[in-house]
Coordinates of C-alpha atoms and ligand atoms in Angstrom, one line a residue:
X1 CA -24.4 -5.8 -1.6
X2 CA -21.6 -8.3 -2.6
X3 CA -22.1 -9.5 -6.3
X4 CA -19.6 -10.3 -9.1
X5 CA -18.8 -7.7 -11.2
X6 CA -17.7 -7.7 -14.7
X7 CA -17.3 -5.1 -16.7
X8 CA -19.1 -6.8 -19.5
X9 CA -21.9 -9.7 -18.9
X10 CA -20.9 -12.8 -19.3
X11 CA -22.1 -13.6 -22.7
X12 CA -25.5 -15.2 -22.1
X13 CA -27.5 -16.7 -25.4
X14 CA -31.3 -16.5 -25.5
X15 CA -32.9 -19.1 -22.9
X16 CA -35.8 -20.5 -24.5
X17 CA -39.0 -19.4 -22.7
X18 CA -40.4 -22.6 -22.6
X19 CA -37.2 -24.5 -21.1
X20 CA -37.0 -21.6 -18.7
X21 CA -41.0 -22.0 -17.5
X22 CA -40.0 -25.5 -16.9
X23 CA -37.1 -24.6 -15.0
X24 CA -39.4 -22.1 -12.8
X25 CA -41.7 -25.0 -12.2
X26 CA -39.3 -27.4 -10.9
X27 CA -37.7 -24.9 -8.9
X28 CA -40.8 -23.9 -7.4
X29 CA -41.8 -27.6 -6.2
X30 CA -38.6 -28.3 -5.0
X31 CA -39.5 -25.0 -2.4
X32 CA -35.7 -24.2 -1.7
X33 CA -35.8 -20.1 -2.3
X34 CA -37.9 -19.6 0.2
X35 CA -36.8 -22.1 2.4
X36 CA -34.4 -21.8 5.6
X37 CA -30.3 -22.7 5.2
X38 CA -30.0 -26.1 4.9
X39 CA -27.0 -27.2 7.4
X40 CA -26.5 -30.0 5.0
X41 CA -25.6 -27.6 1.8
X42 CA -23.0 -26.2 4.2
X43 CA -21.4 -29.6 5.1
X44 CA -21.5 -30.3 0.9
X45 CA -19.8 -26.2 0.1
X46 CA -16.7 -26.9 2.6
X47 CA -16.5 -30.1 1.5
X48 CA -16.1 -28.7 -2.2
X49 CA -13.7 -26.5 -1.0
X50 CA -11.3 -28.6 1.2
X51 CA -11.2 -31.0 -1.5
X52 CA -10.5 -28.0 -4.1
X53 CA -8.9 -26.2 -2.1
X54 CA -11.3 -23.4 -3.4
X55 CA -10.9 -19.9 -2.1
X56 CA -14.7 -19.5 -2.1
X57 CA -17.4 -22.1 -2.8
X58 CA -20.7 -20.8 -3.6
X59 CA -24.1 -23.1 -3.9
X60 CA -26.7 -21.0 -5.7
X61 CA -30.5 -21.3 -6.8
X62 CA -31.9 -18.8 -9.8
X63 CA -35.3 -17.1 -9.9
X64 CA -35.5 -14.5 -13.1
X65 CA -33.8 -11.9 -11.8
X66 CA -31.5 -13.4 -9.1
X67 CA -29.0 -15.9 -8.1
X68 CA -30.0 -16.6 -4.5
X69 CA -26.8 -18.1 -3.0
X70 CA -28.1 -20.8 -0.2
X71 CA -24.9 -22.0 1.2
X72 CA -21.2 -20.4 0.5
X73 CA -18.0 -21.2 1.8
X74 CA -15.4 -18.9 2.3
X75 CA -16.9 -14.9 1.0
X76 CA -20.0 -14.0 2.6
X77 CA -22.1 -14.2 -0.4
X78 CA -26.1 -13.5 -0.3
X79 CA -27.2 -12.9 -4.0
X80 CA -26.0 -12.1 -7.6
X81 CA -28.1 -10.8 -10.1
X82 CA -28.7 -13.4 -12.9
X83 CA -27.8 -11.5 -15.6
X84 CA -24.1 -12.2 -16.9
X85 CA -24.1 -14.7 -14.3
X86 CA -21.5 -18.0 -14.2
X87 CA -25.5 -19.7 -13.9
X88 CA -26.6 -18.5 -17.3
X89 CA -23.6 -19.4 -18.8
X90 CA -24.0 -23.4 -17.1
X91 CA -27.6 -23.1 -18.2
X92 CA -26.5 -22.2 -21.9
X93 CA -24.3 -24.9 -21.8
X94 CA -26.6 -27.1 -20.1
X95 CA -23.6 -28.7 -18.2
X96 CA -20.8 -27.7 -16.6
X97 CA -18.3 -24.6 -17.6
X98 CA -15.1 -25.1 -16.1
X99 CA -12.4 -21.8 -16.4
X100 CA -8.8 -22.6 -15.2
X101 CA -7.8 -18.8 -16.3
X102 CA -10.1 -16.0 -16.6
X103 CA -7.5 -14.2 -18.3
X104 CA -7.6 -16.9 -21.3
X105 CA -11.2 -17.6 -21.5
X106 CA -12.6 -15.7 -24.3
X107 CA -16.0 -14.8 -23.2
X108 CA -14.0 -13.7 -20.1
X109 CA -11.1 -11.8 -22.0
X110 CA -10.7 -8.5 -20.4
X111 CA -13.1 -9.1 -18.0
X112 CA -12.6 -8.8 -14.0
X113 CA -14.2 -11.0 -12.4
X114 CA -15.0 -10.0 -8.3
X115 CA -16.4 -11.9 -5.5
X116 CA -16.8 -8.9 -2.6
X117 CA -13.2 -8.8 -1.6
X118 CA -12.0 -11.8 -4.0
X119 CA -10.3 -11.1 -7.0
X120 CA -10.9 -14.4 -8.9
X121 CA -8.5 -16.3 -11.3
X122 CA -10.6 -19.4 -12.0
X123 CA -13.3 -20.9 -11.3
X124 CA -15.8 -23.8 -12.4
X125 CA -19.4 -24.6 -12.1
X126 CA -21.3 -27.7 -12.6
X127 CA -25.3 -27.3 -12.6
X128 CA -27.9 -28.8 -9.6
X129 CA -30.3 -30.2 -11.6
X130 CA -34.2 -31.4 -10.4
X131 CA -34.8 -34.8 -10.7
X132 CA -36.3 -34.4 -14.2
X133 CA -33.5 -32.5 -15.4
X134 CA -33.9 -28.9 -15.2
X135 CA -30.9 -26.9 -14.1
X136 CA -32.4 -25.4 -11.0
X137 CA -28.7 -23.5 -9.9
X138 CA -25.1 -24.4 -10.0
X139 CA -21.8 -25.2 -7.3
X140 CA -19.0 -22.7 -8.1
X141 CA -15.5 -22.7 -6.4
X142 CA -13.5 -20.0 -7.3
X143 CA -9.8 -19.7 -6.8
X144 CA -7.6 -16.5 -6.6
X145 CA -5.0 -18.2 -8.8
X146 CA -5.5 -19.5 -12.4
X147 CA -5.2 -23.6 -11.7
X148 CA -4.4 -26.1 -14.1
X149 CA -6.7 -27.7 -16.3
X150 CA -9.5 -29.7 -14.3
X151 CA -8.9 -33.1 -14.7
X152 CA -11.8 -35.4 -15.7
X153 CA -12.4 -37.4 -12.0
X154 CA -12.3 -33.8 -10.5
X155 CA -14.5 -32.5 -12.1
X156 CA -16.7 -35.7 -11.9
X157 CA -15.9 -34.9 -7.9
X158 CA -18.1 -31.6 -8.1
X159 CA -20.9 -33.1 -10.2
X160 CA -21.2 -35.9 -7.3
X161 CA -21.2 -33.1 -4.9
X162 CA -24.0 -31.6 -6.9
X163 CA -25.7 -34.9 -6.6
X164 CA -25.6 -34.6 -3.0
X165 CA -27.3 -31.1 -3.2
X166 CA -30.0 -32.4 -5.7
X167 CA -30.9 -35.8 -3.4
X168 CA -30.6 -33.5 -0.3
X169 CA -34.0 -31.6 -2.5
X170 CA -35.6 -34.8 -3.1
X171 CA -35.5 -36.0 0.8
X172 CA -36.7 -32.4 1.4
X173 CA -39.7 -33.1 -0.7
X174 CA -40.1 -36.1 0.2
X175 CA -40.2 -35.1 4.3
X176 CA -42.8 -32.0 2.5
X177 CA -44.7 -34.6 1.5
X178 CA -45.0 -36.7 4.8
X179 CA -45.8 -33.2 6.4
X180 CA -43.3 -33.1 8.7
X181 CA -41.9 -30.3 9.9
X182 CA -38.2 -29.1 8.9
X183 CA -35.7 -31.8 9.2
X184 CA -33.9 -31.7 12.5
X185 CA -30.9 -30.1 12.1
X186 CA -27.8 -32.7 11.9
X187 CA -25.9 -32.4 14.6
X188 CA -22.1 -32.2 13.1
X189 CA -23.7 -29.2 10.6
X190 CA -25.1 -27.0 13.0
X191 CA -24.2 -23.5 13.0
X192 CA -23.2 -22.3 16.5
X193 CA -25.4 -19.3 17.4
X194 CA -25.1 -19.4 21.0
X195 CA -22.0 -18.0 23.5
X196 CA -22.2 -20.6 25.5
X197 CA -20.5 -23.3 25.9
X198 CA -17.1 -22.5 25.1
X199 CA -13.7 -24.2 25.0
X200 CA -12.9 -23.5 28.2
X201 CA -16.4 -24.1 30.1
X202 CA -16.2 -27.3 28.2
X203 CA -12.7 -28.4 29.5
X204 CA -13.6 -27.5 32.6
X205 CA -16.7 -30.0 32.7
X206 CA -14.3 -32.6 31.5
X207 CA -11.9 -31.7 34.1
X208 CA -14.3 -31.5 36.9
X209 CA -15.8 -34.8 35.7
X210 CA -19.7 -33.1 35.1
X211 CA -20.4 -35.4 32.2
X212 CA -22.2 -38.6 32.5
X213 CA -23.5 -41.6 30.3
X214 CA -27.2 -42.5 30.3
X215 CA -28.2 -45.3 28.7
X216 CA -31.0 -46.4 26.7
X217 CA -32.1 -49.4 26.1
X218 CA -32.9 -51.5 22.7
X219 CA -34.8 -53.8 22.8
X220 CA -36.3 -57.2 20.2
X221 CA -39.8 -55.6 19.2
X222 CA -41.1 -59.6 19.3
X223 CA -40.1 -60.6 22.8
X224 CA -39.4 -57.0 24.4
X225 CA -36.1 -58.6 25.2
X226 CA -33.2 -55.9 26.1
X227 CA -30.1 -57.1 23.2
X228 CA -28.4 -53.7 24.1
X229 CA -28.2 -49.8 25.5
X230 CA -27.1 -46.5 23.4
X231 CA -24.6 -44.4 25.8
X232 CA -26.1 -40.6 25.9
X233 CA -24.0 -38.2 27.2
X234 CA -25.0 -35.3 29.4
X235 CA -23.5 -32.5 31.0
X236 CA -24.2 -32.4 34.7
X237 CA -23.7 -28.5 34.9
X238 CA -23.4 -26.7 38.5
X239 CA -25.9 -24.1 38.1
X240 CA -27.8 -25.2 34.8
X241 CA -28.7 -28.1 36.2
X242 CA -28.4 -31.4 33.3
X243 CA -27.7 -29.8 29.8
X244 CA -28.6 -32.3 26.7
X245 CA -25.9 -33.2 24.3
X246 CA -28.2 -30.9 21.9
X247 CA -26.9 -27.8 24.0
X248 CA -23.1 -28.5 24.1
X249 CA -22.2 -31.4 21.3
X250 CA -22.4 -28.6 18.5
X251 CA -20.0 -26.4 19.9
X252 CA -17.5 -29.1 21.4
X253 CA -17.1 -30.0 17.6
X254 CA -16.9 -26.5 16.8
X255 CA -13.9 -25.9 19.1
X256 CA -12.4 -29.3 18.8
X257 CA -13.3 -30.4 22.4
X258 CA -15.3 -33.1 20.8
X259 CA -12.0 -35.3 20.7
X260 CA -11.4 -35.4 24.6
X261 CA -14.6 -35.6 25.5
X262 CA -15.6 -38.2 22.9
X263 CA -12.2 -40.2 24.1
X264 CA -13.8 -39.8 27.9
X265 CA -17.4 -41.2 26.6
X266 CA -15.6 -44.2 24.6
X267 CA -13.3 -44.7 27.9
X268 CA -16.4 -44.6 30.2
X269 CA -19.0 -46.9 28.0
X270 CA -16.1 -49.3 27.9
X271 CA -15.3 -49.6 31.4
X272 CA -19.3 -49.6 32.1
X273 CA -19.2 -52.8 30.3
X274 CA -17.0 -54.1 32.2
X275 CA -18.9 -53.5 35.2
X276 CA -22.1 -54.6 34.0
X277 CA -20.6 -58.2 32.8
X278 CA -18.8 -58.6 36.4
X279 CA -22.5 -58.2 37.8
X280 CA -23.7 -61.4 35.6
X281 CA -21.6 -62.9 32.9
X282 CA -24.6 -63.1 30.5
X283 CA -24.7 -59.3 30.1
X284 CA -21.4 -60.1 27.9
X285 CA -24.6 -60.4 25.2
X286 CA -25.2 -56.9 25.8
X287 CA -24.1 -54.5 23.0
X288 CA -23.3 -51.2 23.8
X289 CA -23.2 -48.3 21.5
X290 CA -21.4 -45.0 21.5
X291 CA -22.1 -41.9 19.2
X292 CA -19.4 -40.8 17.2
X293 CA -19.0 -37.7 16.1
X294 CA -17.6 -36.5 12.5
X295 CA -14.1 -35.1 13.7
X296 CA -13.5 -38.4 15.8
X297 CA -14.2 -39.8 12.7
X298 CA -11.8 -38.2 10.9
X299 CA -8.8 -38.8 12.8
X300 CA -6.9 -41.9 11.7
X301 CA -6.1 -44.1 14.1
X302 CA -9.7 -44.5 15.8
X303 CA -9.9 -48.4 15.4
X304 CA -6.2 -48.5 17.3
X305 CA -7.6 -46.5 19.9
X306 CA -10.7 -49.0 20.3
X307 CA -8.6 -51.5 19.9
X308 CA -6.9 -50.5 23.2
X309 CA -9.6 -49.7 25.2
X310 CA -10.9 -52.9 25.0
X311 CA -7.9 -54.7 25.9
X312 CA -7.3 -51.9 28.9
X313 CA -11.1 -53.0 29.9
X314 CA -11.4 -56.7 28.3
X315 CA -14.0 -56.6 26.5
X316 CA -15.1 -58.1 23.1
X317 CA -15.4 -56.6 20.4
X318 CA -18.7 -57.6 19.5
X319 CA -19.7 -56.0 22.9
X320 CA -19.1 -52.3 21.5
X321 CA -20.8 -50.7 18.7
X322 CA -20.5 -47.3 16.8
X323 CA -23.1 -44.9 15.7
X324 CA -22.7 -42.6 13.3
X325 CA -24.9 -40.0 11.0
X326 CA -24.3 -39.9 7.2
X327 CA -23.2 -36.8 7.5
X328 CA -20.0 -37.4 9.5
X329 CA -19.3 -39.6 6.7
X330 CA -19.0 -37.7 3.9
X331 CA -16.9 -34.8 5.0
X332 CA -13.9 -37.0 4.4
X333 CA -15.3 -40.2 2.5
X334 CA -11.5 -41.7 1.5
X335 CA -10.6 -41.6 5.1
X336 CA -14.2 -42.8 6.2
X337 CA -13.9 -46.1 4.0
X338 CA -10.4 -46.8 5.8
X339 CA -11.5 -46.0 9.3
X340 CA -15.0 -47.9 9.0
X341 CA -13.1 -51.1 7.4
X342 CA -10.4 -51.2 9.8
X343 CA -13.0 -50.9 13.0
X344 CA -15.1 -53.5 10.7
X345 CA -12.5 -55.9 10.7
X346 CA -11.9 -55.2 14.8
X347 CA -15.5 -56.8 15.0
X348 CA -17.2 -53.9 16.4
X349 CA -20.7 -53.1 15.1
X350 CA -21.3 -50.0 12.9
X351 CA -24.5 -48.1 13.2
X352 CA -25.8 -45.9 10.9
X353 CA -27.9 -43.0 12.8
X354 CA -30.5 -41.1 11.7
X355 CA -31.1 -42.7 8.9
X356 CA -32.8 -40.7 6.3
X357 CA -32.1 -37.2 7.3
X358 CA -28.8 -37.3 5.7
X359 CA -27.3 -36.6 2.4
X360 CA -28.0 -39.5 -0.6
X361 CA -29.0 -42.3 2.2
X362 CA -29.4 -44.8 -0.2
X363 CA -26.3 -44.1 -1.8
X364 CA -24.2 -44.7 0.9
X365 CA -26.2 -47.8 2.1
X366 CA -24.3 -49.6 -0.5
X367 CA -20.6 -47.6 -0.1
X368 CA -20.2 -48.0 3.8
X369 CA -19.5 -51.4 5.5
X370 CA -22.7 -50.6 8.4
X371 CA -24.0 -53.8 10.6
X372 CA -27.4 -51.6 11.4
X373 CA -29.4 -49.0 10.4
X374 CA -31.3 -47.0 13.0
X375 CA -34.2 -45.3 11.1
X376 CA -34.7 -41.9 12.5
X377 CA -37.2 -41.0 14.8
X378 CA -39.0 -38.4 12.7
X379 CA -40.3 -41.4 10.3
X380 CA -41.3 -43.3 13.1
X381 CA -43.5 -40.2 14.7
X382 CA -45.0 -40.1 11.3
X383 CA -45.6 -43.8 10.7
X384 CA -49.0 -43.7 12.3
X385 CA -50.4 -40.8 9.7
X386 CA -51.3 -42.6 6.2
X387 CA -50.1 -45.0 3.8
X388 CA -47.3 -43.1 2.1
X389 CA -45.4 -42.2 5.6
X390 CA -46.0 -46.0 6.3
X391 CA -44.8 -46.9 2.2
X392 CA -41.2 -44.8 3.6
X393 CA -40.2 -47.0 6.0
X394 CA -41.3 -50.1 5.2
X395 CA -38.9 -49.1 1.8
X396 CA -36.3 -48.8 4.3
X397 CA -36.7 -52.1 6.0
X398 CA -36.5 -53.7 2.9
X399 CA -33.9 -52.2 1.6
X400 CA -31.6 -53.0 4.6
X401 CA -32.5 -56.5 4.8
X402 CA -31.8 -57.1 1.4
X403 CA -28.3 -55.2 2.1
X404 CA -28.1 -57.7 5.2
X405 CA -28.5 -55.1 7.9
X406 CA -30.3 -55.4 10.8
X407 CA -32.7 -52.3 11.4
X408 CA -33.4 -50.3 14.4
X409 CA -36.9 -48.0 14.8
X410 CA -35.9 -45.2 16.9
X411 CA -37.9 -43.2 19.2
X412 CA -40.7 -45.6 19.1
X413 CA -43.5 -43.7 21.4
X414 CA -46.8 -45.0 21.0
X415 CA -48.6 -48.9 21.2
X416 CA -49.5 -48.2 17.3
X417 CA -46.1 -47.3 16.0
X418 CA -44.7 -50.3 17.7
X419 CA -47.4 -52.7 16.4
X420 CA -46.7 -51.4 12.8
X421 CA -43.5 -51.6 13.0
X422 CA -43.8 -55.0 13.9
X423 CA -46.2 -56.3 11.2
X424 CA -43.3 -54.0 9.1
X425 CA -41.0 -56.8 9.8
X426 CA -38.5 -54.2 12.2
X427 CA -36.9 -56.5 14.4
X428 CA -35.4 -53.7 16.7
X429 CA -36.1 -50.9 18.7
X430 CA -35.8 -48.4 20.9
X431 CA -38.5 -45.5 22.5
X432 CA -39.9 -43.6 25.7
X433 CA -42.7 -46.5 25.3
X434 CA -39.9 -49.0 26.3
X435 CA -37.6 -46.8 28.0
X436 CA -35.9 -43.1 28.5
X437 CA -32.3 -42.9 28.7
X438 CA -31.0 -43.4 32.3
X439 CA -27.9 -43.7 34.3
X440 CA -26.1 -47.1 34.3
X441 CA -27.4 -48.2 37.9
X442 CA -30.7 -48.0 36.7
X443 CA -29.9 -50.3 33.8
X444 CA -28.7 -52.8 35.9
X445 CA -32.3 -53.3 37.5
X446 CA -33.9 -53.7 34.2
X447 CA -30.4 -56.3 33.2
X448 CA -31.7 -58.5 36.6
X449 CA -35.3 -58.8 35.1
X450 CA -36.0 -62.6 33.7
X451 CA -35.0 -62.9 30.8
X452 CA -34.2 -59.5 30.5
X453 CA -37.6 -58.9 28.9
X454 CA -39.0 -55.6 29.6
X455 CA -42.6 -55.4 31.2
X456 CA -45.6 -54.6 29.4
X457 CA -47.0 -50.8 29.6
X458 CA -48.4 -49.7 31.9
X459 CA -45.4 -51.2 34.0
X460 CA -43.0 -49.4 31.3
X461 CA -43.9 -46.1 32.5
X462 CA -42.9 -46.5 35.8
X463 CA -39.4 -47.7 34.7
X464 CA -37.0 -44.8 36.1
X465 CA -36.2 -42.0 34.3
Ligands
C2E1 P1 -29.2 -40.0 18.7 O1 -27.9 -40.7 18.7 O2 -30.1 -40.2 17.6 O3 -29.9 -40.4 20.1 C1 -31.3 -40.6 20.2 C2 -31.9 -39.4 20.8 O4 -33.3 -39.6 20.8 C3 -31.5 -39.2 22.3 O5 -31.5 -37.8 22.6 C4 -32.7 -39.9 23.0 O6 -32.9 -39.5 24.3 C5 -33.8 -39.5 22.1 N1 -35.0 -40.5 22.2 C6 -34.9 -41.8 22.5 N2 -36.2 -42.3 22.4 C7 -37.0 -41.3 22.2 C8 -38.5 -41.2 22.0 O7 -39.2 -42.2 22.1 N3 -38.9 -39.9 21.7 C9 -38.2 -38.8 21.6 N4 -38.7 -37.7 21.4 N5 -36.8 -38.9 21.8 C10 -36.3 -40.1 22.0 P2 -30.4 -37.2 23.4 O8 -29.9 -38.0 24.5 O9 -30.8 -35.8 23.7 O10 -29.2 -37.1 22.3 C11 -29.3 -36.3 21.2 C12 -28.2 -36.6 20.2 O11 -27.0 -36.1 20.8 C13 -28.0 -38.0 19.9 O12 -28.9 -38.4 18.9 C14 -26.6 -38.0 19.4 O13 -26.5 -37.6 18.1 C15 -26.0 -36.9 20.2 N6 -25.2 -37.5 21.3 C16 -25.6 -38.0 22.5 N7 -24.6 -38.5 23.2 C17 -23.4 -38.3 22.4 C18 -22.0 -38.6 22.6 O14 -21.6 -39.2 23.6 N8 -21.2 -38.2 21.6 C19 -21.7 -37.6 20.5 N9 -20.8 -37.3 19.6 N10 -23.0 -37.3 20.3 C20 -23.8 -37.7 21.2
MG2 MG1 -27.4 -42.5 18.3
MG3 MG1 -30.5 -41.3 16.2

């Protein structure tokens, strides 16, 4: 079993039995030891250790006996044994211990200090506290080399990044509470299990032109009037028939696909407004949004690249918007402000997907320059099932009309949802009770209908799939 070793404990001071029961407490209501990996502590360890440039990054929780290491980065590392861990030394100093040379440290002097393979020179540790306070585990990286002292902002860098682990808890609880069942995985944090697709099966379905754009529509919850369509892609496959974005986006990330393809979606939403505003001039109204994934993200130059594709396919800006999850966002946050201010000042919209399943929502509410916030589907489905559901998003419409944001109810399915949201004050939306995603000519139909107002159910279930 990996563990560190030293040759003598870390030197670990009495815990007081009462501050430790409290401890226990809050770490049992917060539920994460026995809880499955949570893709969004893997997102926050490599984020650690790209910015660190850590050799290992390790996110761990403490029971009595054990450090139970939920995420790591770098060495495969399941548990530690508490005792003479870096944790009780954090929870004796109630804050964060920071080492720049093991070799220098007295507690440490003599002392080797062994991740499995890793011999480790440095390291430092900042505690992930429960919203009352109690230090419920700690973030470690660890570096092979001694570094040089840990200036104050990076060290304020980890603590934030120990936030994000703590406010990932509190929307865990928070979901616990509405009864839902384990947050959807987030796309860009998925783990690829699967064989299938790879690299080459994917640039083959680019090559062979096997992926398509459905479209779904959003539409003004008061009038039922169509204002714009989300572009979903789907993979067209030979023998398996159409395979859901779910099946292959993970793993185009994964292998870096994700950039042609994601080029090929932008290319083909673009050019498919084109075509719908040659078919009536009025559809120029019609937004229509692309998902963005976090590596397209991350590549400077995206708003240039927008920029010319809608001078290749004249259209305005306003015509285009851009949806993308929290969680895209904070694997590079410097080069996410830059790339979301310069498409911002290009005039195309910015979405914010899935809101609420990320990392600290809230906090990035006010960091990010978004137009709209599309709440995610799982708080609709759950909006119908009692006041404190209903208390969640009706806190998130609020908030993001006081931030100036427009807000978007996704996955609206049923008459009831749709009514509360209304009475909610939600002024958009977008659901199988209005519509499924389907291919562009389809849209066109519903683009010809008066007004472009969508007919009432029963009438909506008929609309093609
Ligand atoms: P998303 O952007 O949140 O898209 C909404 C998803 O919810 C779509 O799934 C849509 O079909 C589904 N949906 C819409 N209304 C309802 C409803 O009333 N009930 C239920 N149960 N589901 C509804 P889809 O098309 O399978 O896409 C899944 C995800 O794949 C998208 O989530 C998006 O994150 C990603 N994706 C889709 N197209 C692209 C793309 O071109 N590029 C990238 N990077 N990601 C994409
Ligand atoms: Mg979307
Ligand atoms: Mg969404």
């Amino acid at each position: 079993m990996p563990h560190i070793e030293t040759p003598e404990p870390i030197s670990t001071p009495v815990i007081e039995r009462q501050q430790e029961t409290a401890r226990r407490s809050a770490l049992a209501s917060a539920a994460i030891l026995d809880t499955a990996p949570e893709p969004a502590f893997d997102a926050i360890t490599r984020l650690a250790a790209e910015y660190f440039r850590a050799d290992t990054v390790l996110l761990g929780f403490a029971d009595d006996s054990r450090v139970w290491i939920k995420s790591y980065w770098g060495e495969a590392v399941g548990e530690l044994p508490r005792a003479g861990s870096i944790f009780e030394r954090v929870l004796a100093e109630g804050g964060p211990v920071v080492v720049p040379n093991i070799a220098n440290d007295p507690a440490l002097a003599g002392s080797r200090l062994r991740l499995r393979r890793l011999e480790v020179a440095s390291f430092a540790s900042v505690p992930v506290r429960s919203p009352a306070g109690e230090i419920l585990g700690n973030l470690t990286i660890f570096g092979v080399e001694p570094r040089r002292k840990m200036v104050l902002d990076e060290l304020r860098m980890l603590e934030s990044l120990a936030e994000m682990v703590a406010n990932q808890l509190e929307l865990r609880r928070l979901r616990q509470a509405l009864g839902s069942h384990a947050p959807r995985p987030c796309l860009p944090d998925r783990k690829i299990s699967s064989a299938w697709p790879r690299r080459p099966d994917l640039r083959r379905a680019l090559d062979q032109r096997q992926f398509v754009l459905h479209y779904q529509p959003e539409i003004e919850l008061t009038t039922r009037k169509i204002v714009g369509v989300e572009a979903l892609i789907r993979w067209v496959h030979p023998d398996r028939g159409v395979v859901s974005p779910i099946d292959f986006i993970p793993a185009a990330e994964e292998c870096g696909m994700i950039l042609p393809i994601g080029d090929w979606g932008l290319a083909e939403a673009c050019s498919q407004i084109q075509k719908w505003c040659d078919e009536d001039l009025r559809n120029r109204s019609l937004r229509v949004c692309v998902n963005l994934s976090a590596r397209q993200f991350a590549r400077e130059g995206l708003a240039d690249h927008v920029e010319a594709l809608l001078r290749q396919f004249g259209v305005f800006s306003r015509q285009l918007g851009l949806e993308m999850t929290e969680s895209s966002l904070v694997t590079d946050t410097p080069t996410a402000m830059e790339v979301l201010g310069s498409l911002r000042r290009l005039g195309v919209s910015l979405l914010m997907d899935d809101f609420g399943t990320g990392y600290g929502s809230l906090h990035h509410l006010h960091s990010f320059p978004f137009d709209v916030l599309k709440v995610d589907r799982s708080f609709v489905a759950r909006i119908t099932d009692g006041e404190q559901p209903l208390q969640i998003v009706r806190t998130i419409i609020d908030l993001a009309r006081a931030l100036g944001m427009n807000v978007v109810a996704e996955g609206i399915e049923t008459h009831e949802q749709y009514a509360l949201l209304q009475q909610l004050g939600c002024r958009y939306g977008q659901g199988y009770l209005f519509a499924r995603p389907m291919p562009a000519e389809d849209v066109s139909k519903l683009l010809r209908l008066p007004g472009r107002v969508l007919p009432h159910s029963p009438a909506a279930a008929n609309l093609p799939n």
